[in-house]
Short mmCIF file of C-alpha atoms and ligand atoms in Angstrom, two decimals:
data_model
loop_
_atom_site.label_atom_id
_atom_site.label_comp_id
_atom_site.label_asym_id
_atom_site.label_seq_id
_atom_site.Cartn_x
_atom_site.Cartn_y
_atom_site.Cartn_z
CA UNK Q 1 8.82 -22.65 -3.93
CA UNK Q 2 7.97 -19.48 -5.83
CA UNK Q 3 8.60 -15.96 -5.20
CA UNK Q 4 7.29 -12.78 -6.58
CA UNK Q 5 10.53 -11.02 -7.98
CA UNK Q 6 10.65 -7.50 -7.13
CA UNK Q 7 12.10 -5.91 -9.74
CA UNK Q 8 10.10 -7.55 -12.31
CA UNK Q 9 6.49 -8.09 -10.33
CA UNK Q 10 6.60 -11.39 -12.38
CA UNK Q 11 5.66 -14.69 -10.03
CA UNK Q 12 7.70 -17.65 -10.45
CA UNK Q 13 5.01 -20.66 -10.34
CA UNK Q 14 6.19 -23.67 -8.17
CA UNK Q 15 7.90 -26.69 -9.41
CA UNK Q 16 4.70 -29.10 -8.74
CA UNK Q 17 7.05 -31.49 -7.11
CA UNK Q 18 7.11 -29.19 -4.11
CA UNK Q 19 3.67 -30.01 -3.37
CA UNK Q 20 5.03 -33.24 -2.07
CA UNK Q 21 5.18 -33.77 1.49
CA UNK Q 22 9.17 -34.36 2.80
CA UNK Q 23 10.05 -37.19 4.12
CA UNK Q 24 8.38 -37.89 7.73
CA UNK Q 25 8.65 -41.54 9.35
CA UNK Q 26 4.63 -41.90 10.58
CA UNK Q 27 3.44 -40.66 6.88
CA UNK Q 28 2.53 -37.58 5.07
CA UNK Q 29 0.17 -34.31 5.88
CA UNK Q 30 -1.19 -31.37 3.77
CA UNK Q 31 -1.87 -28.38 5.83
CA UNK Q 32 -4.29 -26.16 3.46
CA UNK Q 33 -3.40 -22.35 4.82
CA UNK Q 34 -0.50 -21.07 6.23
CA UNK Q 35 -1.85 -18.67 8.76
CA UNK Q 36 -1.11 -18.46 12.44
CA UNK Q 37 -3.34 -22.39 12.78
CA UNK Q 38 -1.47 -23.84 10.06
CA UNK Q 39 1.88 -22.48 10.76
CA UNK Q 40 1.19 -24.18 14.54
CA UNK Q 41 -0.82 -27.23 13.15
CA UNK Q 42 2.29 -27.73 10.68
CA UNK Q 43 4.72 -27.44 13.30
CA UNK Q 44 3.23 -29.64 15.86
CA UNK Q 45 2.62 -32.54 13.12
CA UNK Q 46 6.18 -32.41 12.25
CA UNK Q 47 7.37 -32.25 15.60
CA UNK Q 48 5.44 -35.94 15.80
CA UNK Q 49 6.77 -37.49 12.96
CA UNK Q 50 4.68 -36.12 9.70
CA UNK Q 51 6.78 -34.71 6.70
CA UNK Q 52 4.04 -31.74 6.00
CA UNK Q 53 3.15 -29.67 2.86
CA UNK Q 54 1.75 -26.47 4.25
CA UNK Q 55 -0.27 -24.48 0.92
CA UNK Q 56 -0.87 -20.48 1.18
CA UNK Q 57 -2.96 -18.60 -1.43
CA UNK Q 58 -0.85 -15.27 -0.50
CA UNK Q 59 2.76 -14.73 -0.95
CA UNK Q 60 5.60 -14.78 1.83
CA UNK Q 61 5.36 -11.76 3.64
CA UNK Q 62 1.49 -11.24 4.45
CA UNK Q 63 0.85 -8.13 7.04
CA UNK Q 64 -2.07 -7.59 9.45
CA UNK Q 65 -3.34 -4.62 11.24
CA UNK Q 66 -4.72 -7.12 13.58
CA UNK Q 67 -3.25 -7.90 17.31
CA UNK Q 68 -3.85 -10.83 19.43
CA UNK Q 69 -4.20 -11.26 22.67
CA UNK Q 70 -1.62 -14.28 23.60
CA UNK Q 71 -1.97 -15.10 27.05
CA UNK Q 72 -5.08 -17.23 26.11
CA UNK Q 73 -7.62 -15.24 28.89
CA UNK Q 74 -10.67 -13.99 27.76
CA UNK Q 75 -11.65 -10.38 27.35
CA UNK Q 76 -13.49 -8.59 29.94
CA UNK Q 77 -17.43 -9.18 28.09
CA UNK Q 78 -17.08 -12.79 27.24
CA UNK Q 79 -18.31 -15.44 30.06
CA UNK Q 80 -16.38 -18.11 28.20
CA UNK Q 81 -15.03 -20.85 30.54
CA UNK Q 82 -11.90 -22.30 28.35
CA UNK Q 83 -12.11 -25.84 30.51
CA UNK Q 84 -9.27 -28.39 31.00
CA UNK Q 85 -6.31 -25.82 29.21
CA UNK Q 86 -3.27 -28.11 28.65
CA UNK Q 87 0.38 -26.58 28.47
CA UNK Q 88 1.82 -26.29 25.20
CA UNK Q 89 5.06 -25.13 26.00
CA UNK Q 90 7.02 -24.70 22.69
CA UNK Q 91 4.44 -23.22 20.85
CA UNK Q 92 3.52 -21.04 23.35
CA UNK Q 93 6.87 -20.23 23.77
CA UNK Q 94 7.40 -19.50 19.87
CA UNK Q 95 4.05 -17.31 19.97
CA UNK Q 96 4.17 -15.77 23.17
CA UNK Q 97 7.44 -14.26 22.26
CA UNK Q 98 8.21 -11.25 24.42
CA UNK Q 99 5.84 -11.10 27.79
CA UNK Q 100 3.63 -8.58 26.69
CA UNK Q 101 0.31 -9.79 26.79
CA UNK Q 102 -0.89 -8.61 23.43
CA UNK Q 103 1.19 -8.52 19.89
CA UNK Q 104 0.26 -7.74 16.66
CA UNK Q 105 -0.64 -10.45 14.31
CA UNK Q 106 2.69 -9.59 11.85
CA UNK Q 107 5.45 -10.31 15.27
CA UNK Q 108 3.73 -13.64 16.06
CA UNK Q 109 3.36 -14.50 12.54
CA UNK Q 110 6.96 -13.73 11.57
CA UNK Q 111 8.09 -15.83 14.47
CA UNK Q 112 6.03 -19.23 13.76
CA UNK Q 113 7.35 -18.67 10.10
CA UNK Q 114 10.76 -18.40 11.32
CA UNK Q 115 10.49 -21.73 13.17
CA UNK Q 116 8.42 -23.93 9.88
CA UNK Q 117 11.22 -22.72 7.75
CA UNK Q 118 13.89 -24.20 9.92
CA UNK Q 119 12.15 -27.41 10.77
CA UNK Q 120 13.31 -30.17 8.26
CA UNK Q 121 10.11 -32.13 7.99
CA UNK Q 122 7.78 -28.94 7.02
CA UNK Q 123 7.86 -27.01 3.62
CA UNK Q 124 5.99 -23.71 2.90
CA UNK Q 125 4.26 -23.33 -0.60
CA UNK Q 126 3.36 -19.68 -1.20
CA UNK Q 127 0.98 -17.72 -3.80
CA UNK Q 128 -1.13 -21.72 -4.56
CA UNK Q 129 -5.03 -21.56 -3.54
CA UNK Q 130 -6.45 -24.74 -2.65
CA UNK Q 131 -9.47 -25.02 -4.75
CA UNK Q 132 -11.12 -28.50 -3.41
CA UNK Q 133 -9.80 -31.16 -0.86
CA UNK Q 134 -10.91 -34.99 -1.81
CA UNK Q 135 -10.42 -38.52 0.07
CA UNK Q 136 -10.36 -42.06 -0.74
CA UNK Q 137 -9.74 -45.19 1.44
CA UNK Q 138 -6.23 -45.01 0.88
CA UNK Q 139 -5.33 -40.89 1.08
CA UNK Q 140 -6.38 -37.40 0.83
CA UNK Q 141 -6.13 -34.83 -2.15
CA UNK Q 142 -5.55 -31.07 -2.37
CA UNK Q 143 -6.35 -29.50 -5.44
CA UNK Q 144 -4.83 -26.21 -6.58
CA UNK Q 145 -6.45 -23.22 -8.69
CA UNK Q 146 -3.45 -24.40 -11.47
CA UNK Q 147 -4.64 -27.99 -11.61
CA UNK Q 148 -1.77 -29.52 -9.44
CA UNK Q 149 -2.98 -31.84 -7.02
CA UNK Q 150 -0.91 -32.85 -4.25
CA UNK Q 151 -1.60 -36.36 -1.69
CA UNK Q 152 -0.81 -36.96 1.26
CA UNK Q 153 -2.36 -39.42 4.25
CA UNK Q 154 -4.43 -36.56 5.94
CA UNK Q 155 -5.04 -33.52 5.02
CA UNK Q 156 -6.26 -30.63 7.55
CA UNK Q 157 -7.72 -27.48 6.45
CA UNK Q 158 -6.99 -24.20 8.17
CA UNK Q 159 -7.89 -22.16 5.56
CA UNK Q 160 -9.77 -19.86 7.91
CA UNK Q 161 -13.45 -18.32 8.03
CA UNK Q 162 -14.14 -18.97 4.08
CA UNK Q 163 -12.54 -22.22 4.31
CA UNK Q 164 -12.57 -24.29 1.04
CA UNK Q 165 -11.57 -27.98 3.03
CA UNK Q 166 -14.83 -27.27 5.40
CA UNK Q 167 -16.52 -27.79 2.24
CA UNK Q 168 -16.14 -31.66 2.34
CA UNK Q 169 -16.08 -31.82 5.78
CA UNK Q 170 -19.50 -29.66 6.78
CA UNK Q 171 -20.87 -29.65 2.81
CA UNK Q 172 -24.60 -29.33 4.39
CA UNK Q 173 -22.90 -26.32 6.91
CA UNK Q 174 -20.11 -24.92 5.15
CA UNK Q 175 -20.29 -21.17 5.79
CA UNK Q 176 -19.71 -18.88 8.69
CA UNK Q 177 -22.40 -16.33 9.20
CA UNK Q 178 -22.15 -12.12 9.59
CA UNK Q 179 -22.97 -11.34 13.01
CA UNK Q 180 -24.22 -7.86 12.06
CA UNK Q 181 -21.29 -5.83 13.26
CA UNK Q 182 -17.87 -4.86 12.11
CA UNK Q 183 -14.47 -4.21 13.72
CA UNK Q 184 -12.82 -0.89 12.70
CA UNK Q 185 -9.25 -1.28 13.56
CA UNK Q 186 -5.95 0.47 13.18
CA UNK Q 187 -2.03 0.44 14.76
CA UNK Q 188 -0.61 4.28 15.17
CA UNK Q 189 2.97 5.05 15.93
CA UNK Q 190 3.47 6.13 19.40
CA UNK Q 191 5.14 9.04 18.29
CA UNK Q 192 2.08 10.35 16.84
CA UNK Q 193 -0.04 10.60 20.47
CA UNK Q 194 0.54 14.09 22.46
CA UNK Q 195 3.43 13.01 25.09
CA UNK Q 196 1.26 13.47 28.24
CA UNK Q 197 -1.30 11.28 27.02
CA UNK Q 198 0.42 8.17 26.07
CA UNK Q 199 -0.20 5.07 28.40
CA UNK Q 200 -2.71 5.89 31.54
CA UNK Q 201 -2.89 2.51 32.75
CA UNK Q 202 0.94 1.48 32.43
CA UNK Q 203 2.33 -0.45 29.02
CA UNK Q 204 1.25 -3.88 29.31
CA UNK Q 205 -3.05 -2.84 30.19
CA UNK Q 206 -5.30 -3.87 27.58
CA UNK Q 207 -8.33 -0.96 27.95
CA UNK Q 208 -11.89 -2.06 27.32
CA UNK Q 209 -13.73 1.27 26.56
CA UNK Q 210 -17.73 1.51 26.00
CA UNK Q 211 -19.21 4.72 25.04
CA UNK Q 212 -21.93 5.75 22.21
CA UNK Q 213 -23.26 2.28 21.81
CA UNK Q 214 -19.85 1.29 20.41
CA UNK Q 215 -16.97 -0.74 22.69
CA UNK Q 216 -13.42 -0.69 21.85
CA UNK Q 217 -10.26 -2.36 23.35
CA UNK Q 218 -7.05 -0.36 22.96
CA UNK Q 219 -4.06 -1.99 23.40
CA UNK Q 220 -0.02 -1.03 23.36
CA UNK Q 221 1.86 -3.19 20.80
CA UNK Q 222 6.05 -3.31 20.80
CA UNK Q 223 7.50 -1.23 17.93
CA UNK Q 224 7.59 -2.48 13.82
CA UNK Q 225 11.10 -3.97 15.10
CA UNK Q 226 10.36 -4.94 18.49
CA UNK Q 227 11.54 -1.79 20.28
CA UNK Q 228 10.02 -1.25 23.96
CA UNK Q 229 11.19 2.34 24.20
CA UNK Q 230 9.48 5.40 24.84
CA UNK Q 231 8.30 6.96 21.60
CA UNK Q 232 9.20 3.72 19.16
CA UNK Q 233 6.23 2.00 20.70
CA UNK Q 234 2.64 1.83 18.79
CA UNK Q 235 -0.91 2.13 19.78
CA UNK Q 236 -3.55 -0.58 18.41
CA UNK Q 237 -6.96 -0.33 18.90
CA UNK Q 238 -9.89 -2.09 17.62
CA UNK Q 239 -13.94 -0.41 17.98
CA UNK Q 240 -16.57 -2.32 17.74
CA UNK Q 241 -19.47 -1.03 15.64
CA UNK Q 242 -23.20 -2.27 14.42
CA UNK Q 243 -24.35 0.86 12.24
CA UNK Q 244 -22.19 0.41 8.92
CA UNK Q 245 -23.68 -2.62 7.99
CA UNK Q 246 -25.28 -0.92 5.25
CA UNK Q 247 -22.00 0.13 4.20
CA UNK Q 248 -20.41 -3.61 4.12
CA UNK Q 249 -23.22 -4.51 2.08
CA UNK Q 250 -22.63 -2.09 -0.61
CA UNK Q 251 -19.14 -2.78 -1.01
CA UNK Q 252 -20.30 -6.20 -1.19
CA UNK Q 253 -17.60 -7.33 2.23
CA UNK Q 254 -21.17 -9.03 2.90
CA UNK Q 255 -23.15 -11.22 0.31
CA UNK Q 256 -26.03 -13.07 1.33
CA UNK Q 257 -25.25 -13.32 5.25
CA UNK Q 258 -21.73 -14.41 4.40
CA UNK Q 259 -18.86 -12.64 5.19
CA UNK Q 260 -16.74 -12.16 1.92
CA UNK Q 261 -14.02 -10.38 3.09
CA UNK Q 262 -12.69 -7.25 4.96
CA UNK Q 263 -12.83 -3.26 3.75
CA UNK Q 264 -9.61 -2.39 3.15
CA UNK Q 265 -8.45 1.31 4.04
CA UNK Q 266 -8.32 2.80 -0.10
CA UNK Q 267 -12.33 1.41 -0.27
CA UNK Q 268 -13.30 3.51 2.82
CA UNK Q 269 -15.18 6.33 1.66
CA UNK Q 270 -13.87 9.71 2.69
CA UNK Q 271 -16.91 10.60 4.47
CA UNK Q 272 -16.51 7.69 6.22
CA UNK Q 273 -13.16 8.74 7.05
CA UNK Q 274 -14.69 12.00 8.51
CA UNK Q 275 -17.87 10.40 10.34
CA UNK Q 276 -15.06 8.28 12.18
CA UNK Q 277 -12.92 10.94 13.30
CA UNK Q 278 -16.31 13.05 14.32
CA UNK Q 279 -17.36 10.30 16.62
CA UNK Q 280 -13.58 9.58 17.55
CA UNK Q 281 -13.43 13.35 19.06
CA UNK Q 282 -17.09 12.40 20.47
CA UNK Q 283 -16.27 9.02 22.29
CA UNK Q 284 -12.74 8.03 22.95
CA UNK Q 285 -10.47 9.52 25.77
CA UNK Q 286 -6.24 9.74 24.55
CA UNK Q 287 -4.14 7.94 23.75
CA UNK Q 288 -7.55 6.39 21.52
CA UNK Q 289 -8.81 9.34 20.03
CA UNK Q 290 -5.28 10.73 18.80
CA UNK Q 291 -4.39 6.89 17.84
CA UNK Q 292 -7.76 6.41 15.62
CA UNK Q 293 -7.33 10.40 14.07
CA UNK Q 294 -3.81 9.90 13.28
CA UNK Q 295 -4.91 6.29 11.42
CA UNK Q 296 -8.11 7.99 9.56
CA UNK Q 297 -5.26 11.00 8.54
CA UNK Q 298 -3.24 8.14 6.80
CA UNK Q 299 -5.98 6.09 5.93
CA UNK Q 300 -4.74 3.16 7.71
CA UNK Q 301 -8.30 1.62 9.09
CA UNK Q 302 -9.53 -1.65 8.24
CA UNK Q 303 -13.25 -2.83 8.55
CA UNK Q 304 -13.63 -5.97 9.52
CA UNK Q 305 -16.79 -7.61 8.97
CA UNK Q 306 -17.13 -10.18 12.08
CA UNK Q 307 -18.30 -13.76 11.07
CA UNK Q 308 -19.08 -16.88 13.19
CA UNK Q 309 -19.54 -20.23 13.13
CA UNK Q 310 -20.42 -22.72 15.32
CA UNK Q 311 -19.29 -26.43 14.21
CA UNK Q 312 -21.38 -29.36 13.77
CA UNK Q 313 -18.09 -31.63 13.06
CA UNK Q 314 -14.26 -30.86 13.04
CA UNK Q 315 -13.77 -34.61 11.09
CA UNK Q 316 -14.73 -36.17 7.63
CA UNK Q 317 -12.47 -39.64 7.29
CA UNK Q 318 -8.52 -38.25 6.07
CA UNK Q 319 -10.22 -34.59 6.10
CA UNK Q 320 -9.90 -32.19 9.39
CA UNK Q 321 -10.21 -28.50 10.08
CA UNK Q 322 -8.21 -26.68 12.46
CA UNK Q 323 -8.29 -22.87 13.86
CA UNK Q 324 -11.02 -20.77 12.22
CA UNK Q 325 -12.06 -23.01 9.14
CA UNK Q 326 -12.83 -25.03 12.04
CA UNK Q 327 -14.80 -22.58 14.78
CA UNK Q 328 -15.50 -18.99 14.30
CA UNK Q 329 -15.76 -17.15 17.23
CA UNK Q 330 -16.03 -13.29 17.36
CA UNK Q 331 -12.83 -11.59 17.93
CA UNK Q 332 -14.61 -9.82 21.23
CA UNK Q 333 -14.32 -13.30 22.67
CA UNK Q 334 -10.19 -12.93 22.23
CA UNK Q 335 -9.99 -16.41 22.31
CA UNK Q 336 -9.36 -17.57 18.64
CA UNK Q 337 -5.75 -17.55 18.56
CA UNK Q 338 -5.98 -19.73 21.58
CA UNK Q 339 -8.09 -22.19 20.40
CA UNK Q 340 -6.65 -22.62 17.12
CA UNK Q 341 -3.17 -23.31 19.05
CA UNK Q 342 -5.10 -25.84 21.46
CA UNK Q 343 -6.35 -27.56 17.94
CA UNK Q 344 -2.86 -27.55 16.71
CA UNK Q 345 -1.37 -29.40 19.83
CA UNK Q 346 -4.54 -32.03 20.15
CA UNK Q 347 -4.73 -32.93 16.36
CA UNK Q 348 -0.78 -34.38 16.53
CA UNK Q 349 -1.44 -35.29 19.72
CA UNK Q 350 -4.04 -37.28 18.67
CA UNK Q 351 -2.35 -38.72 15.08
CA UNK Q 352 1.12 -39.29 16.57
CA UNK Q 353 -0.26 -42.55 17.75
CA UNK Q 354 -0.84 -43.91 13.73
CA UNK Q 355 1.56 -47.12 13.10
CA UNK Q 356 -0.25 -47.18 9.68
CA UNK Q 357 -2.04 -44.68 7.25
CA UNK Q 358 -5.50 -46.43 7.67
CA UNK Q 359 -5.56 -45.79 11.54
CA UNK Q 360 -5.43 -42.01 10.60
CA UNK Q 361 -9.85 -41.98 10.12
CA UNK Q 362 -9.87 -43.29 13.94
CA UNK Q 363 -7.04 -40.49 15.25
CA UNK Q 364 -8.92 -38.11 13.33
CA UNK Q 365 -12.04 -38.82 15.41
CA UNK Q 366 -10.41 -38.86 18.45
CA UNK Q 367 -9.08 -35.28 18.16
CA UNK Q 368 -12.64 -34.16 17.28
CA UNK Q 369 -13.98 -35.64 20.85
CA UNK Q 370 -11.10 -33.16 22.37
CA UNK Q 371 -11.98 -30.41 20.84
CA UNK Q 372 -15.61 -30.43 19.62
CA UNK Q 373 -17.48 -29.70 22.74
CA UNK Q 374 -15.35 -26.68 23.86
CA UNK Q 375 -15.19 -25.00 20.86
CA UNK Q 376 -18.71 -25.10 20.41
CA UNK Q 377 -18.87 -23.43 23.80
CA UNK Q 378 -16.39 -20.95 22.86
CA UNK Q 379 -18.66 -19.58 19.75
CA UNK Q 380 -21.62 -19.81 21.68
CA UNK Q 381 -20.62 -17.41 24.46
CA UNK Q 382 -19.26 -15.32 21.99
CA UNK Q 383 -22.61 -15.49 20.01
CA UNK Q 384 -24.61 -14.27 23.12
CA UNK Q 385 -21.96 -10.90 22.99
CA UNK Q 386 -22.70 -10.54 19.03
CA UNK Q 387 -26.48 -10.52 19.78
CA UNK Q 388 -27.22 -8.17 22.45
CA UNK Q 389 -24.41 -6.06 20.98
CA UNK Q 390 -25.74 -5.56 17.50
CA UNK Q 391 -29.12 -5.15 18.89
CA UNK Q 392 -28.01 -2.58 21.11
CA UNK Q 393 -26.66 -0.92 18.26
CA UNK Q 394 -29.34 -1.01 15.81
CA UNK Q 395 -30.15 2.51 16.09
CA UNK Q 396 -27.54 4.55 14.22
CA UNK Q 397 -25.13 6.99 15.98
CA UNK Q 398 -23.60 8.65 13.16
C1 FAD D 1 -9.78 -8.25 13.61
C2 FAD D 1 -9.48 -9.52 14.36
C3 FAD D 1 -8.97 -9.46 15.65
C4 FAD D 1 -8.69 -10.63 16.36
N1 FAD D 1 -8.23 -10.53 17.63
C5 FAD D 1 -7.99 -11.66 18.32
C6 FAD D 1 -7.48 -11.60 19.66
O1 FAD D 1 -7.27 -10.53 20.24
N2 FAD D 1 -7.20 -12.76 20.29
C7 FAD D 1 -7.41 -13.96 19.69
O2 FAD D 1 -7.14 -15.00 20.31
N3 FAD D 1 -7.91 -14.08 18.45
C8 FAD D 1 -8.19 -12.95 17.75
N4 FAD D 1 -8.67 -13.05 16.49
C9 FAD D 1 -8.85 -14.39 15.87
C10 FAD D 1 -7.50 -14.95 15.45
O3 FAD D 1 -6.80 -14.01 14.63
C11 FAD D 1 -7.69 -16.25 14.67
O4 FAD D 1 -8.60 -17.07 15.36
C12 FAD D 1 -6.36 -16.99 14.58
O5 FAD D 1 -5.39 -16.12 14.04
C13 FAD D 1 -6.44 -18.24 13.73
O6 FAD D 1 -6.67 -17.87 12.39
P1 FAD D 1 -6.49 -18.98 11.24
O7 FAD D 1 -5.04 -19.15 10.98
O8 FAD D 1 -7.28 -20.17 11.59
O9 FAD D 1 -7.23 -18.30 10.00
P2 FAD D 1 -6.77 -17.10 9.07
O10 FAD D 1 -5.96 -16.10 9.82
O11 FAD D 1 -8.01 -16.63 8.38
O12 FAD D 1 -5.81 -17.78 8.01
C14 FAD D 1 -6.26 -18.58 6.96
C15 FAD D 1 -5.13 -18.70 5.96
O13 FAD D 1 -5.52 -19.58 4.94
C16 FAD D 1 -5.23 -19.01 3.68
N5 FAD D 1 -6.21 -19.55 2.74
C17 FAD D 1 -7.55 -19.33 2.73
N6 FAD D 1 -8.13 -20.00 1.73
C18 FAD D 1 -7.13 -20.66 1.11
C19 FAD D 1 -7.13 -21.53 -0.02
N7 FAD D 1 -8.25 -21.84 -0.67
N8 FAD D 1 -5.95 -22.06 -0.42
C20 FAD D 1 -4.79 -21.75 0.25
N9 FAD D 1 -4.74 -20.92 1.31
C21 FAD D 1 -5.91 -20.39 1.74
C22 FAD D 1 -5.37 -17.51 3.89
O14 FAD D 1 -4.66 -16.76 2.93
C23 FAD D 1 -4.78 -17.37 5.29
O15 FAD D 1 -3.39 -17.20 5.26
C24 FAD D 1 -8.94 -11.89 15.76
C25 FAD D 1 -9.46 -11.97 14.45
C26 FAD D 1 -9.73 -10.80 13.76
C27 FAD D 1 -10.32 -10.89 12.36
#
């Protein structure tokens, strides 16, 4: 496996013989991202018997301003039904971590990384991008950007919303689509909020604020290191927003209806910056407004371009998608993180029944009857948010 050194910034490349799956007595499984989906679909396949080869474009330690909501219920907009929910109980257990109801994206992340690097029959490869996944009657093919290609019996992609694998699985519906409004969000120490202001409806609420045309849900996260004390806590929020679309589009975040990728906080104008804290001061009670001023101060916001997609097919013979290369749904719905966990559990579910590699087309298909139908559903409801959101929003507030 390769590591950037620190001292040198050079980057070891990989031996290519680590693209090969280890050992794993019901055969062999390339998992193309390793994200929160493919950390849990590469954990669940081992657990049944696959050795796995689990291929990430980015390095080791990847960080997110980003915070989930873990419990698996909806937020307070979305009408989405999540059906027949089956217990998962050691991923759960491994994601849900401590009980608060909401963690950021780098505490659940760390933890499902902890448990693929101790599990024997999973290996991570880091800094490798998966340029094109292939098939034949006999096995599946990852290639890498370097030329390496690595085989295995089945290969699932969960290579999120710009997923490469959908490619051959959807090639005549292969992108998600920008729904026309953005998430601006941010983390801010809870040191930096005024001491009277700091959690009005007790540490574990989620608050679901609308003001201005915009909504926003503000959240309390555990500490960088876990700490629950008063004052080492941290405030995330996340504001929902449909007049910057201009703004995506000119730093090219959105190309042709497709979302490209997010606005990190050095590409946010300053005036940006100062039209944010303006309608900060204009819209958002404390602990909010202080949270989003002290994040503009740093610039420490992300934009977040929100994309969806709503799947025809999860399935293409040794090929199968997982988590959002699978199913966009808008982050509003809060529901993503759940899904992709549910696809993780029902795609080994549904292949730890293979006794040999050419019953793997028929498991395949049976995992896509699982999960097809509800997360269809899922995007849909979240869809019918998007819409009458970015509508209501056309006209410009600042
Ligand atoms: C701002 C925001 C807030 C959210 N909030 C919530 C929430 O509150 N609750 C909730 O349930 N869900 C939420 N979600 C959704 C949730 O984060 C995702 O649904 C969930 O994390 C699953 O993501 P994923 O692993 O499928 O995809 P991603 O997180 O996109 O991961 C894909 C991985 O694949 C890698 N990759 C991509 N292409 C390649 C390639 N060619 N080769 C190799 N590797 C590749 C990427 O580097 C990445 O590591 C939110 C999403 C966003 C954007």
């Amino acid at each position: 496996m390769h590591q950037q050194d620190t001292a040198t910034g050079r980057v070891e490349h990989p031996d290519p013989s680590t693209l090969l799956a280890p050992a794993g007595e019901r055969g062999s499984a390339i998992v193309v991202g390793g994200s929160l989906s493919g950390l849990m679909t590469a954990l669940s396949l081992a657990r049944v018997g696959y050795g796995v080869t689990v291929i990430e474009r980015t390095g080791p330690s990847p960080r997110s301003g980003a915070a989930l909501r873990v419990d698996g219920e909806p937020h307070e907009t979305i009408s989405y039904s999540p059906g027949a929910r089956r217990a998962a109980p050691s991923l759960r257990r491994i994601t849900g971590g401590t009980s608060q109801r909401v963690q950021s994206w780098t505490a659940v992340h760390d933890r499902l990384r902890a448990a693929v690097g101790a599990e024997p029959r999973a290996r991570m490869v880091h800094s490798t991008a998966v340029t094109e996944a292939g098939q034949d009657d006999t096995g599946a093919w990852a290639v890498t950007a370097r030329g390496e290609t690595a085989h295995a019996d089945v290969l699932i992609g969960a290579d999120g919303h710009r997923s490469v694998v959908r490619r051959s699985v959807a090639p005549r519906h292969p992108d998600a689509a920008f729904a026309s409004y953005l998430l601006w969000i941010g983390i801010a120490p809870e040191s930096a909020i005024p001491a009277g202001h700091r959690w009005p409806r007790g540490y574990d609420q989620l608050s679901y604020l609308s003001s201005g045309g915009y909504i926003m849900l503000g959240y309390p996260l555990d500490g960088p290191d876990g700490s629950r004390d008063p004052g080492a806590r941290q405030v995330g929020w996340a504001w929902c927003d449909a007049t910057h679309n201009a703004l995506l589009l000119r730093q090219r975040c959105v190309v042709d209806g497709i979302v490209r990728h997010s606005l990190f906080p050095q590409d946010i104008p300053d005036e940006t910056y100062r039209e944010l804290a303006a309608e900060a001061e204009a819209n958002w009670p404390q602990p909010w407004r202080e949270a989003i001023l002290d994040c503009v101060r740093r610039r420490a916001v992300t934009a977040t371009p929100i994309a969806e997609y709503v799947p025809d097919r999860l399935v293409n013979g040794r090929l199968a998608l997982v988590g959002d290369a699978g199913h966009v749904p808008t982050p509003m719905t809060g529901l993503g993180f759940e899904a992709a966990l549910q696809d993780a559990e029902a795609i080994a579910e549904s292949l730890s029944v293979v006794r040999h590699g050419r019953e793997i087309p028929g498991a395949l298909r049976d995992y896509e009857r699982r999960r097809l139908a509800t997360v269809r559903e899922l995007v849909r409801s979240g869809q019918e948010f998007s819409r009458s959101f970015a509508a209501r929003a056309n006209e410009p507030a600042f």
